[in-house]
mmCIF file with all atom_site columns, C-alpha atoms in Angstrom:
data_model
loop_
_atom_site.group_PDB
_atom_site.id
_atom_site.type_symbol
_atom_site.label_atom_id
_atom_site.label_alt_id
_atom_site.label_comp_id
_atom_site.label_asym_id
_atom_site.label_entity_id
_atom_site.label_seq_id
_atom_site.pdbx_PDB_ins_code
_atom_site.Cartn_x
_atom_site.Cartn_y
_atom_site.Cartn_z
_atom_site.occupancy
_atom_site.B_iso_or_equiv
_atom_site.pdbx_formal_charge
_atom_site.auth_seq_id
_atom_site.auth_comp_id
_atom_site.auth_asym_id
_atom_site.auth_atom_id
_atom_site.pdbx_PDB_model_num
ATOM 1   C CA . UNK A 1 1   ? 8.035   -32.499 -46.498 1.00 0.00 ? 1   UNK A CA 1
ATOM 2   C CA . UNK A 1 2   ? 9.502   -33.532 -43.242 1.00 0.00 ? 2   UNK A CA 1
ATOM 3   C CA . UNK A 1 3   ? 7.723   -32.941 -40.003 1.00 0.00 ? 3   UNK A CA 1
ATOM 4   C CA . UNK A 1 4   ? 8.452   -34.252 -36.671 1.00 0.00 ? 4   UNK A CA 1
ATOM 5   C CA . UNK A 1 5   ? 7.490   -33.585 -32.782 1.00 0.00 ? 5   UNK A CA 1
ATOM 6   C CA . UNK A 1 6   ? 10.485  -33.714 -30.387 1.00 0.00 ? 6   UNK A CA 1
ATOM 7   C CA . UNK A 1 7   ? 10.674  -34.093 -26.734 1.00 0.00 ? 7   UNK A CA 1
ATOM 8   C CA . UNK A 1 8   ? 11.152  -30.721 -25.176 1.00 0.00 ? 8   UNK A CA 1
ATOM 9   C CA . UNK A 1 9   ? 12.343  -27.354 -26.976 1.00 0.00 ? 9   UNK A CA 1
ATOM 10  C CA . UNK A 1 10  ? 15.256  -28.882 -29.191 1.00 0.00 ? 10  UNK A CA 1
ATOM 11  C CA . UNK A 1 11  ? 15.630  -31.285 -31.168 1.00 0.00 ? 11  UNK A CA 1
ATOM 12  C CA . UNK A 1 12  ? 17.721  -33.949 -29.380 1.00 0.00 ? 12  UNK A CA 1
ATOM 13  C CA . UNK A 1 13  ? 14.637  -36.753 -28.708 1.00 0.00 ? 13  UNK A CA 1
ATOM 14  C CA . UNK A 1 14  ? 12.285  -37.623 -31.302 1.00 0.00 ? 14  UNK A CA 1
ATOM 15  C CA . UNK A 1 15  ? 8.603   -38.180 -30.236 1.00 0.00 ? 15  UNK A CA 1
ATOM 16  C CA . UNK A 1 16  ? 7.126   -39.188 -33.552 1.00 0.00 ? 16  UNK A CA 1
ATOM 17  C CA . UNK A 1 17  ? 8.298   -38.121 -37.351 1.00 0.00 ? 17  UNK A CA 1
ATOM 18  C CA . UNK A 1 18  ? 7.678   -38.882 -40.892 1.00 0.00 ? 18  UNK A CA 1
ATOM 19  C CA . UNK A 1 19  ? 8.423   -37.841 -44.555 1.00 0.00 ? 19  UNK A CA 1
ATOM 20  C CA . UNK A 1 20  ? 5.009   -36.946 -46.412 1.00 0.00 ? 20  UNK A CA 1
ATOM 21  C CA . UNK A 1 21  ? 5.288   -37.279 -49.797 1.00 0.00 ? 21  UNK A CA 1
ATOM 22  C CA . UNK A 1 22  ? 2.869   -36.896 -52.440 1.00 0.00 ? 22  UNK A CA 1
ATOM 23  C CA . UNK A 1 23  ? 0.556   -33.884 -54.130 1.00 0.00 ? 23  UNK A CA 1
ATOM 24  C CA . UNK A 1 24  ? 1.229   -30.457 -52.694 1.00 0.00 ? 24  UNK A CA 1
ATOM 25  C CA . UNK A 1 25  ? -2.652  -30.282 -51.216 1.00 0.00 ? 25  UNK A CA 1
ATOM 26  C CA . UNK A 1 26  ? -2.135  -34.062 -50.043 1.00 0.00 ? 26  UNK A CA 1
ATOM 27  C CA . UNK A 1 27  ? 1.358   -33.104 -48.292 1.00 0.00 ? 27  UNK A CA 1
ATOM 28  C CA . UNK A 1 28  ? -0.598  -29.655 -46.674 1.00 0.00 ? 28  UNK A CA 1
ATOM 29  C CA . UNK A 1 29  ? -3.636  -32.381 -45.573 1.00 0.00 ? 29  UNK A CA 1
ATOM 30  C CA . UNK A 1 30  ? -0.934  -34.919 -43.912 1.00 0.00 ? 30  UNK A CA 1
ATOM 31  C CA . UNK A 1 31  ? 0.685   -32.201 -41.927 1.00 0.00 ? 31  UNK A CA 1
ATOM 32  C CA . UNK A 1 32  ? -2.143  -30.414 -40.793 1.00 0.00 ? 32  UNK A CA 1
ATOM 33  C CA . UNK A 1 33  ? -3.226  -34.315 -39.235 1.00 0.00 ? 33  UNK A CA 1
ATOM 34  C CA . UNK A 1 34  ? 0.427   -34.930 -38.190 1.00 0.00 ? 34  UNK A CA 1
ATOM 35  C CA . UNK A 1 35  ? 0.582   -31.425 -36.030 1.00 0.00 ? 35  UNK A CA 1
ATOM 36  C CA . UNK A 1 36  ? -3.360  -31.955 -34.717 1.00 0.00 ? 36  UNK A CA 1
ATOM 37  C CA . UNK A 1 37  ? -1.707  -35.594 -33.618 1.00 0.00 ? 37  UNK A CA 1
ATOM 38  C CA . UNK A 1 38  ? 0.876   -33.899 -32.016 1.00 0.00 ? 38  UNK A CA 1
ATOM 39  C CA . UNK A 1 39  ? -0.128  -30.945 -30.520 1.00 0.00 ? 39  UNK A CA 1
ATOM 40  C CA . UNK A 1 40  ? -2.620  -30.783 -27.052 1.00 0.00 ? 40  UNK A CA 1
ATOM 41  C CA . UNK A 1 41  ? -6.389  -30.133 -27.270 1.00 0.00 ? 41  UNK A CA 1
ATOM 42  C CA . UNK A 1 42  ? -9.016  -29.506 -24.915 1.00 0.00 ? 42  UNK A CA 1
ATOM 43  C CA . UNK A 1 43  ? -12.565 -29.192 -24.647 1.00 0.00 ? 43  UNK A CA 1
ATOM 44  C CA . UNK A 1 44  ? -14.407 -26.485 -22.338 1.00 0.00 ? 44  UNK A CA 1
ATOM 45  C CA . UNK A 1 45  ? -18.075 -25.776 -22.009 1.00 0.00 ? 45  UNK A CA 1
ATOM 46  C CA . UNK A 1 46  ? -20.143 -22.871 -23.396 1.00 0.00 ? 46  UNK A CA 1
ATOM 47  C CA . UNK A 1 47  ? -23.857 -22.809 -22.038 1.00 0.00 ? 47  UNK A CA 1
ATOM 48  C CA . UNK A 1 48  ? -24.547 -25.586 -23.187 1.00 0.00 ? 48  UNK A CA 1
ATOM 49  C CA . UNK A 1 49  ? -22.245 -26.891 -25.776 1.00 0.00 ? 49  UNK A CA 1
ATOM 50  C CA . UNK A 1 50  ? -18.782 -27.830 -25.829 1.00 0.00 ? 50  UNK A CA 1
ATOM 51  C CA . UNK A 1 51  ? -16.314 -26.372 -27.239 1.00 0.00 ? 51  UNK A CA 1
ATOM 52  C CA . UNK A 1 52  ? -12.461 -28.061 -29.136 1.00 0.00 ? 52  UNK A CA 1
ATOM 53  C CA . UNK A 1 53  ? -9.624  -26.251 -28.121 1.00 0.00 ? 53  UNK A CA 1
ATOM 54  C CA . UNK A 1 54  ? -7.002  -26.334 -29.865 1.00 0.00 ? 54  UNK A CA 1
ATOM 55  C CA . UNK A 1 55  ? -3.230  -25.764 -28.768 1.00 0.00 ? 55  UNK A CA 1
ATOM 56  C CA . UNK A 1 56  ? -2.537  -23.694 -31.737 1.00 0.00 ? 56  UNK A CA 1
ATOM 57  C CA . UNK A 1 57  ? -4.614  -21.376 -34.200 1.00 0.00 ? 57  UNK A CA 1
ATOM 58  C CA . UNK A 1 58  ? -5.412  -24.521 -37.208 1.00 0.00 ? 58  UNK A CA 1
ATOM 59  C CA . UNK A 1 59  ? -5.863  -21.315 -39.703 1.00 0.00 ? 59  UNK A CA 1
ATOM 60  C CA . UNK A 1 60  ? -1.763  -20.048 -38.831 1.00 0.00 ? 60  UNK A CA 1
ATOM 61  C CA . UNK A 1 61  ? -0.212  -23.560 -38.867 1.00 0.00 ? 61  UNK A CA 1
ATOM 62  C CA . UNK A 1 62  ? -1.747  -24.537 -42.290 1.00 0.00 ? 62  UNK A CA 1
ATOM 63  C CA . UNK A 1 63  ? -1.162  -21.025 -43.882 1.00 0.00 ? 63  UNK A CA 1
ATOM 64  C CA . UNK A 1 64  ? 2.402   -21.498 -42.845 1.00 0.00 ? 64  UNK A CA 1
ATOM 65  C CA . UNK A 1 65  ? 3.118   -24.733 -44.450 1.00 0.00 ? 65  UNK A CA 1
ATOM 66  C CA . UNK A 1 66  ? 0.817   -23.936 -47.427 1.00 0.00 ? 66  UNK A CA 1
ATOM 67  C CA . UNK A 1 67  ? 2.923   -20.958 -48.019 1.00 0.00 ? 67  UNK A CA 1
ATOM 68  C CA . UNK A 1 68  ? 5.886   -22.721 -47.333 1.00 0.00 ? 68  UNK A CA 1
ATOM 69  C CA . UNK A 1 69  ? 5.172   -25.871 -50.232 1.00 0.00 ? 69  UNK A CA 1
ATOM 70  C CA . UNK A 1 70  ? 4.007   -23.206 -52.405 1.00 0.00 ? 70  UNK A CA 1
ATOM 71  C CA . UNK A 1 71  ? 6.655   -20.078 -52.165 1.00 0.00 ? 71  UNK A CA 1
ATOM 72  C CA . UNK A 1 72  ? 9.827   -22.754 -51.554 1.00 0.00 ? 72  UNK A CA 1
ATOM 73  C CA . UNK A 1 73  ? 12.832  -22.389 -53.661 1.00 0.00 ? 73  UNK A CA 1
ATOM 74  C CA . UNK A 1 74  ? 12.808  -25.594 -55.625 1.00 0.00 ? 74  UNK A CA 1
ATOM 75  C CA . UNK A 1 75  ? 16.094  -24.951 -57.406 1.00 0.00 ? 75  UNK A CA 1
ATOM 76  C CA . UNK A 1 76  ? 17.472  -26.017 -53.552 1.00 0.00 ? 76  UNK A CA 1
ATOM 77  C CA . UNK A 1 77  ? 17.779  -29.946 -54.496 1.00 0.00 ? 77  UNK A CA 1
ATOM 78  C CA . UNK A 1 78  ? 17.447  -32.412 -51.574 1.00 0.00 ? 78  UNK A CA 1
ATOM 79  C CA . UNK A 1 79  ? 16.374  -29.898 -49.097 1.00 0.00 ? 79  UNK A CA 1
ATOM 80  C CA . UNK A 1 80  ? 12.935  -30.474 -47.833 1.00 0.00 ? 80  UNK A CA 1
ATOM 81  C CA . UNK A 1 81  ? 10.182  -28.328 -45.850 1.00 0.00 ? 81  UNK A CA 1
ATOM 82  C CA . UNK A 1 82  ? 10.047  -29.234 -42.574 1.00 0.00 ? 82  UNK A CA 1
ATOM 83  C CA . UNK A 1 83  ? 7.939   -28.746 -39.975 1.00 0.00 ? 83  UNK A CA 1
ATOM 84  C CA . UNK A 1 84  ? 9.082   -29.054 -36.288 1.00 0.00 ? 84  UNK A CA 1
ATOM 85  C CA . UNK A 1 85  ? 6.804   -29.605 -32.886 1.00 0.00 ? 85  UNK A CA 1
ATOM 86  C CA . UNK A 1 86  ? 8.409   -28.532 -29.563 1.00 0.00 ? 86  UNK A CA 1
ATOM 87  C CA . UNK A 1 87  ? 7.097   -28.382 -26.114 1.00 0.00 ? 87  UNK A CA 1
ATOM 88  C CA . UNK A 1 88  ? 6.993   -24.833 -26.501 1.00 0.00 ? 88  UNK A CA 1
ATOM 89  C CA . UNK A 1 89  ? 6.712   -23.578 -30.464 1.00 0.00 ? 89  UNK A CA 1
ATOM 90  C CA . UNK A 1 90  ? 6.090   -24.935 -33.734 1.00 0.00 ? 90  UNK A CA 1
ATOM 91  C CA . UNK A 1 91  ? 8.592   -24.190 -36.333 1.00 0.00 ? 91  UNK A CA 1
ATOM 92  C CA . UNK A 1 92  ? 8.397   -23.857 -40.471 1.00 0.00 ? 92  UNK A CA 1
ATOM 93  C CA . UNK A 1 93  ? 11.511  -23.772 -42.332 1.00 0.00 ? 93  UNK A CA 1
ATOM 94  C CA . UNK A 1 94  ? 11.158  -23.339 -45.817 1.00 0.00 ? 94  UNK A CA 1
ATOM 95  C CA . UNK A 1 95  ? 13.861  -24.068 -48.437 1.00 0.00 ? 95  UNK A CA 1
ATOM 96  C CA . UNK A 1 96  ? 14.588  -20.220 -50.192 1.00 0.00 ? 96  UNK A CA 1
ATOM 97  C CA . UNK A 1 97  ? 15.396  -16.771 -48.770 1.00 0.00 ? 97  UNK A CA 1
ATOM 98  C CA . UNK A 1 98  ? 12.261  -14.334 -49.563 1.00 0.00 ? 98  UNK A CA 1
ATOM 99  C CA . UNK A 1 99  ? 12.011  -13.856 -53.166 1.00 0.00 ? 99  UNK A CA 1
ATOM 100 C CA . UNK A 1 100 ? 13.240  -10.500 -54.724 1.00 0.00 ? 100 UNK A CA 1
ATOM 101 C CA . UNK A 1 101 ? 11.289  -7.661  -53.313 1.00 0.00 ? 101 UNK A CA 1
ATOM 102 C CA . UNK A 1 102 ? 10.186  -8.852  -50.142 1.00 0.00 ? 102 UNK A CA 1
ATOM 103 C CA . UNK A 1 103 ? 11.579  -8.471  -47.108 1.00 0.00 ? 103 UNK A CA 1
ATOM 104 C CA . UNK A 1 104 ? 10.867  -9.232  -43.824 1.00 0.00 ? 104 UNK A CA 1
ATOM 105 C CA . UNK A 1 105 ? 9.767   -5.806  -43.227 1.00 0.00 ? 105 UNK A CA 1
ATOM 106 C CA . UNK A 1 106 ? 7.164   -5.721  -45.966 1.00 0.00 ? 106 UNK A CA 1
ATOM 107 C CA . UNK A 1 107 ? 6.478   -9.152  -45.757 1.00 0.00 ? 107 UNK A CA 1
ATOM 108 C CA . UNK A 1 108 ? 2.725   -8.260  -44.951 1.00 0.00 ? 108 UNK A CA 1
ATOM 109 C CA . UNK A 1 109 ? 2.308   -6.045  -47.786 1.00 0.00 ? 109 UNK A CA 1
ATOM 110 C CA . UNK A 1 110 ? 4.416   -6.899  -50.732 1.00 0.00 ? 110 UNK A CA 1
ATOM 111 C CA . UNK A 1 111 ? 3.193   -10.084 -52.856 1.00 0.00 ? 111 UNK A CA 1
ATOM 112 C CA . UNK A 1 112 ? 5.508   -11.654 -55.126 1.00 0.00 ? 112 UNK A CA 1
ATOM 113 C CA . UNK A 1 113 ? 4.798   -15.373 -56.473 1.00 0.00 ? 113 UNK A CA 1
ATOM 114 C CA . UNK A 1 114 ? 8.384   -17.268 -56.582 1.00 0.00 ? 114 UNK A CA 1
ATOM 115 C CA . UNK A 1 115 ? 6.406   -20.343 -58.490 1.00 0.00 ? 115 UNK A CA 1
ATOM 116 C CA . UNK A 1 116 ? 3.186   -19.351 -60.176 1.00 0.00 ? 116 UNK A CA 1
ATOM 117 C CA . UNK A 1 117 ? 2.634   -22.433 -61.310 1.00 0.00 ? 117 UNK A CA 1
ATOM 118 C CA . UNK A 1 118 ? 2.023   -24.349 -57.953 1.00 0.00 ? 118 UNK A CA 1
ATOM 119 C CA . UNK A 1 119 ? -0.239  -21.062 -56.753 1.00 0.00 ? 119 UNK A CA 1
ATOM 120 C CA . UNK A 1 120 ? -2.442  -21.077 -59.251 1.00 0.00 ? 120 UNK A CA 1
ATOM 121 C CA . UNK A 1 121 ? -2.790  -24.598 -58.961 1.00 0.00 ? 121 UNK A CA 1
ATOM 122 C CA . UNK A 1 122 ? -3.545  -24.294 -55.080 1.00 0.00 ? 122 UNK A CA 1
ATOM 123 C CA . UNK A 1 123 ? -6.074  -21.480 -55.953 1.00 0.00 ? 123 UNK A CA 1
ATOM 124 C CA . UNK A 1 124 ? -7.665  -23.692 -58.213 1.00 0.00 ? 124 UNK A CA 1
ATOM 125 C CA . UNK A 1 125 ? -8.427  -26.420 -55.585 1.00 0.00 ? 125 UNK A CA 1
ATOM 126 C CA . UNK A 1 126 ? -9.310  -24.106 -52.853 1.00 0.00 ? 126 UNK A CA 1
ATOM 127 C CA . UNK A 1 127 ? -6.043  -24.002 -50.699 1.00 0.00 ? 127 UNK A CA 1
ATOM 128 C CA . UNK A 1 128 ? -5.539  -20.396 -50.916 1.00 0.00 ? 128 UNK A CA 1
ATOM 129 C CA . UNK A 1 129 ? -6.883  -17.279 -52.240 1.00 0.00 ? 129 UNK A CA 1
ATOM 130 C CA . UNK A 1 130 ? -3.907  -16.103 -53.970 1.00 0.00 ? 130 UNK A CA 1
ATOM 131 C CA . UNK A 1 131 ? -4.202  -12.220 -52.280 1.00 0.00 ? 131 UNK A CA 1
ATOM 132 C CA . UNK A 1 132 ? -0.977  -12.315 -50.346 1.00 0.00 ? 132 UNK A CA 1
ATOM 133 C CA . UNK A 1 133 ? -3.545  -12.313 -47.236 1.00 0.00 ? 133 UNK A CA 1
ATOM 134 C CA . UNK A 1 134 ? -1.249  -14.789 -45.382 1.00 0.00 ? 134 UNK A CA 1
ATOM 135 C CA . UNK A 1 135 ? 0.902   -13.206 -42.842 1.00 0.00 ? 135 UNK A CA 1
ATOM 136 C CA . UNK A 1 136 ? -1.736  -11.109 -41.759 1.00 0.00 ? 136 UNK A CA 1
ATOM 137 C CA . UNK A 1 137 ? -4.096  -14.074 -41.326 1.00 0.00 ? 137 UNK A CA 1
ATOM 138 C CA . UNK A 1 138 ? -1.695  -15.803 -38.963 1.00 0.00 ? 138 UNK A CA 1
ATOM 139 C CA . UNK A 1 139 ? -1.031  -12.891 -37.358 1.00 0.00 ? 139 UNK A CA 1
ATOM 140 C CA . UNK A 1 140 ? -4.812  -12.050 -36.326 1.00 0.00 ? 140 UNK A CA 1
ATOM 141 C CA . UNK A 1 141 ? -5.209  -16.030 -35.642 1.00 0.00 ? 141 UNK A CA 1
ATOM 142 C CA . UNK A 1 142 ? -2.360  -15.957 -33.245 1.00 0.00 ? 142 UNK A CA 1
ATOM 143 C CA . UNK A 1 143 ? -3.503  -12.995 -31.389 1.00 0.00 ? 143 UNK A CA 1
ATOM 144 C CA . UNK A 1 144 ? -7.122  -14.714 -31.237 1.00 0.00 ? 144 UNK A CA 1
ATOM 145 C CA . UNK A 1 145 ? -5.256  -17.274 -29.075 1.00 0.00 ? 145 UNK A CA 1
ATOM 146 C CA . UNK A 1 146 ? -3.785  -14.518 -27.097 1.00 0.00 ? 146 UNK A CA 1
ATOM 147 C CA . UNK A 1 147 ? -0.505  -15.625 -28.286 1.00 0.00 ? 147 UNK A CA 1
ATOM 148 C CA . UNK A 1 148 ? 2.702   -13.625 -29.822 1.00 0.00 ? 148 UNK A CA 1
ATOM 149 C CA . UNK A 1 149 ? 2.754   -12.922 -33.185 1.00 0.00 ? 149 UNK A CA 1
ATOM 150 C CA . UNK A 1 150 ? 4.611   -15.391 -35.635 1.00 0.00 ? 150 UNK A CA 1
ATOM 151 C CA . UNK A 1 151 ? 8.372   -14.581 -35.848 1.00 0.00 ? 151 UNK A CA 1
ATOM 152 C CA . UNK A 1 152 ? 9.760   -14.581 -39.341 1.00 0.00 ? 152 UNK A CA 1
ATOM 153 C CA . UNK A 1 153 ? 13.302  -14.909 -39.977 1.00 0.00 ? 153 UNK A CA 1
ATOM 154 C CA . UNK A 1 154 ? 15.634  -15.776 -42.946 1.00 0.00 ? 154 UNK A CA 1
ATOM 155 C CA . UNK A 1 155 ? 18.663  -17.699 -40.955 1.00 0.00 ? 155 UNK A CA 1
ATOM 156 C CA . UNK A 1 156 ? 20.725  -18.926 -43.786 1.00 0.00 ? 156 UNK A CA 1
ATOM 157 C CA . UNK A 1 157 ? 19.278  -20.204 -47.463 1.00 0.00 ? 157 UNK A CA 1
ATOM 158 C CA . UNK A 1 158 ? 15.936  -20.514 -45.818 1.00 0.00 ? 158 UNK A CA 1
ATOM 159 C CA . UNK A 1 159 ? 12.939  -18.901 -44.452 1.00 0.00 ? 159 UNK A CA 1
ATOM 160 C CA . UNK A 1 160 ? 11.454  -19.591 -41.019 1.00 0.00 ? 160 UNK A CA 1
ATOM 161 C CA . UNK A 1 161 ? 8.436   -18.926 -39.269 1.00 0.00 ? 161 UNK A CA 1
ATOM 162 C CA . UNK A 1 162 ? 7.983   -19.890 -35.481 1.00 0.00 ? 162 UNK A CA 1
ATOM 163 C CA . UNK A 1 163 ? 4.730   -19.801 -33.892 1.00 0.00 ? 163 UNK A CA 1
ATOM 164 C CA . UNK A 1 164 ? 5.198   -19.472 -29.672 1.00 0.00 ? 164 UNK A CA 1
ATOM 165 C CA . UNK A 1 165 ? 2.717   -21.696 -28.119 1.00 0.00 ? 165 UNK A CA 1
ATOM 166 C CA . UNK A 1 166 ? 0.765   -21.292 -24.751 1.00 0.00 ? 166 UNK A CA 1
ATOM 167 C CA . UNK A 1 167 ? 2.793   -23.354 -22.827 1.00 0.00 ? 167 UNK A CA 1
ATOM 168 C CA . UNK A 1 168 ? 1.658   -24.155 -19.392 1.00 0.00 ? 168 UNK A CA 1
ATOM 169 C CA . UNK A 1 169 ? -0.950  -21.355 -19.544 1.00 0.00 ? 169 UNK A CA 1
ATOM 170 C CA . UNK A 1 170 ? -2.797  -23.615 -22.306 1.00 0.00 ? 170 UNK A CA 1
ATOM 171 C CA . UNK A 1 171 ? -6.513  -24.084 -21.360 1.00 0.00 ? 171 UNK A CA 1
ATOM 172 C CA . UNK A 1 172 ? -5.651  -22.962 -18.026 1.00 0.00 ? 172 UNK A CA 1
ATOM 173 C CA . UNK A 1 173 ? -6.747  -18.979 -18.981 1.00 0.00 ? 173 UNK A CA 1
ATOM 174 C CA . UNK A 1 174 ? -10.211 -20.380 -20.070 1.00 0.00 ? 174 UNK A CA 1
ATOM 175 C CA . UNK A 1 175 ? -11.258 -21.544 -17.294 1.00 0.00 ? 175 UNK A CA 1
ATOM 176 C CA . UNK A 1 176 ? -13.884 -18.641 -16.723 1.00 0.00 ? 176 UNK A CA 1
ATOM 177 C CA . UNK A 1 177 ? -15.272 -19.067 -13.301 1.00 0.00 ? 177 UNK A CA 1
ATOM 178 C CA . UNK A 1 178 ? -18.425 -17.079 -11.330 1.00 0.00 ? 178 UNK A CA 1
ATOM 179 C CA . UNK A 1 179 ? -17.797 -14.039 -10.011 1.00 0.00 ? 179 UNK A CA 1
ATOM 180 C CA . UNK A 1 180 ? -18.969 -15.858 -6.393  1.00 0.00 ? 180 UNK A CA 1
ATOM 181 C CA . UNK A 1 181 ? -16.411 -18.542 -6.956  1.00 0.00 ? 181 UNK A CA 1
ATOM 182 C CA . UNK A 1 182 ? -13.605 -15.599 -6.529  1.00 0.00 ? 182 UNK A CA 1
ATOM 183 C CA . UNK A 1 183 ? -12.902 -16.279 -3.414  1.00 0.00 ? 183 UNK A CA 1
ATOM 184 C CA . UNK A 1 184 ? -12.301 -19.696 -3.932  1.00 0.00 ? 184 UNK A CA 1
#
């Protein structure tokens, strides 16, 4: 697994990268820390509590490298996942077109295991429920950070996901203020 965070939206600077290596659920576990590492959080108050804000839905980000370690085509020798941070997305590309039977149209309703192996191995340590509940989970995530919907592509011998971050408008639409601050 290969994930990196580059400077801006391509991939011309490096910010920080690394090759993770290891068990599939220790490569998922690095990942997730390498994208909370390099992605922006915030805190805002609720009565009285405060509240982490997070750049990104935690629950869409893992589910798409889970997926990705899990459904990858491993017959694709020295190609690696990879997951790459930009100023304005995060992007999964996952060695392995869609196995047969999926498609990008039915992607959210048509579950086919390319390696059942490593899912029933996941399911037995907790990493996923083995439903083919994913895309739709990301999808409902996203939108309860009032952000697009992943996009899901197959450019080449892989599959990609892209999740569009908030950009500028990141913590900035939280700020909730009193209605007699309007004027302000």
């Amino acid at each position: 697994l290969r994930v990196a965070r580059f400077l801006g939206n391509d991939m011309a600077t490096f910010l920080d990268q690394a090759d993770v290596t290891g068990t599939i659920p220790q490569m998922i576990d690095e990942a997730e820390k390498f994208v909370a590492r390099n992605t922006r959080h915030g805190i805002r108050i609720v009565g009285f509590q405060h509240v982490n804000v997070h750049e990104y839905p935690n629950e869409a980000i893992r589910e798409a490298i889970t997926n990705a370690l899990c459904h990858r085509d491993w017959g694709l020798v020295g190609q690696q996942v990879r997951v790459a941070i930009f100023d304005d997305r995060i992007f999964v590309d996952s060695p392995g077109r869609l196995p047969p039977g999926v498609t990008l149209e039915n992607i959210e309703r048509v579950h086919v295991l390319r390696n059942p192996v490593i899912a029933q191995l996941l399911y037995d340590v907790e990493y996923i429920e083995n439903w083919g509940s994913g895309v739709p989970r990301m999808k409902r995530a996203m939108r309860a950070y009032s952000l697009p919907a992943p996009i899901f592509d197959e450019p080449g011998p892989n599959f990609t996901a892209t999740f569009t971050g908030p950009g500028e408008r990141f913590m900035r639409e939280l700020e909730v203020r009193p209605a007699w601050m309007a004027w302000l």
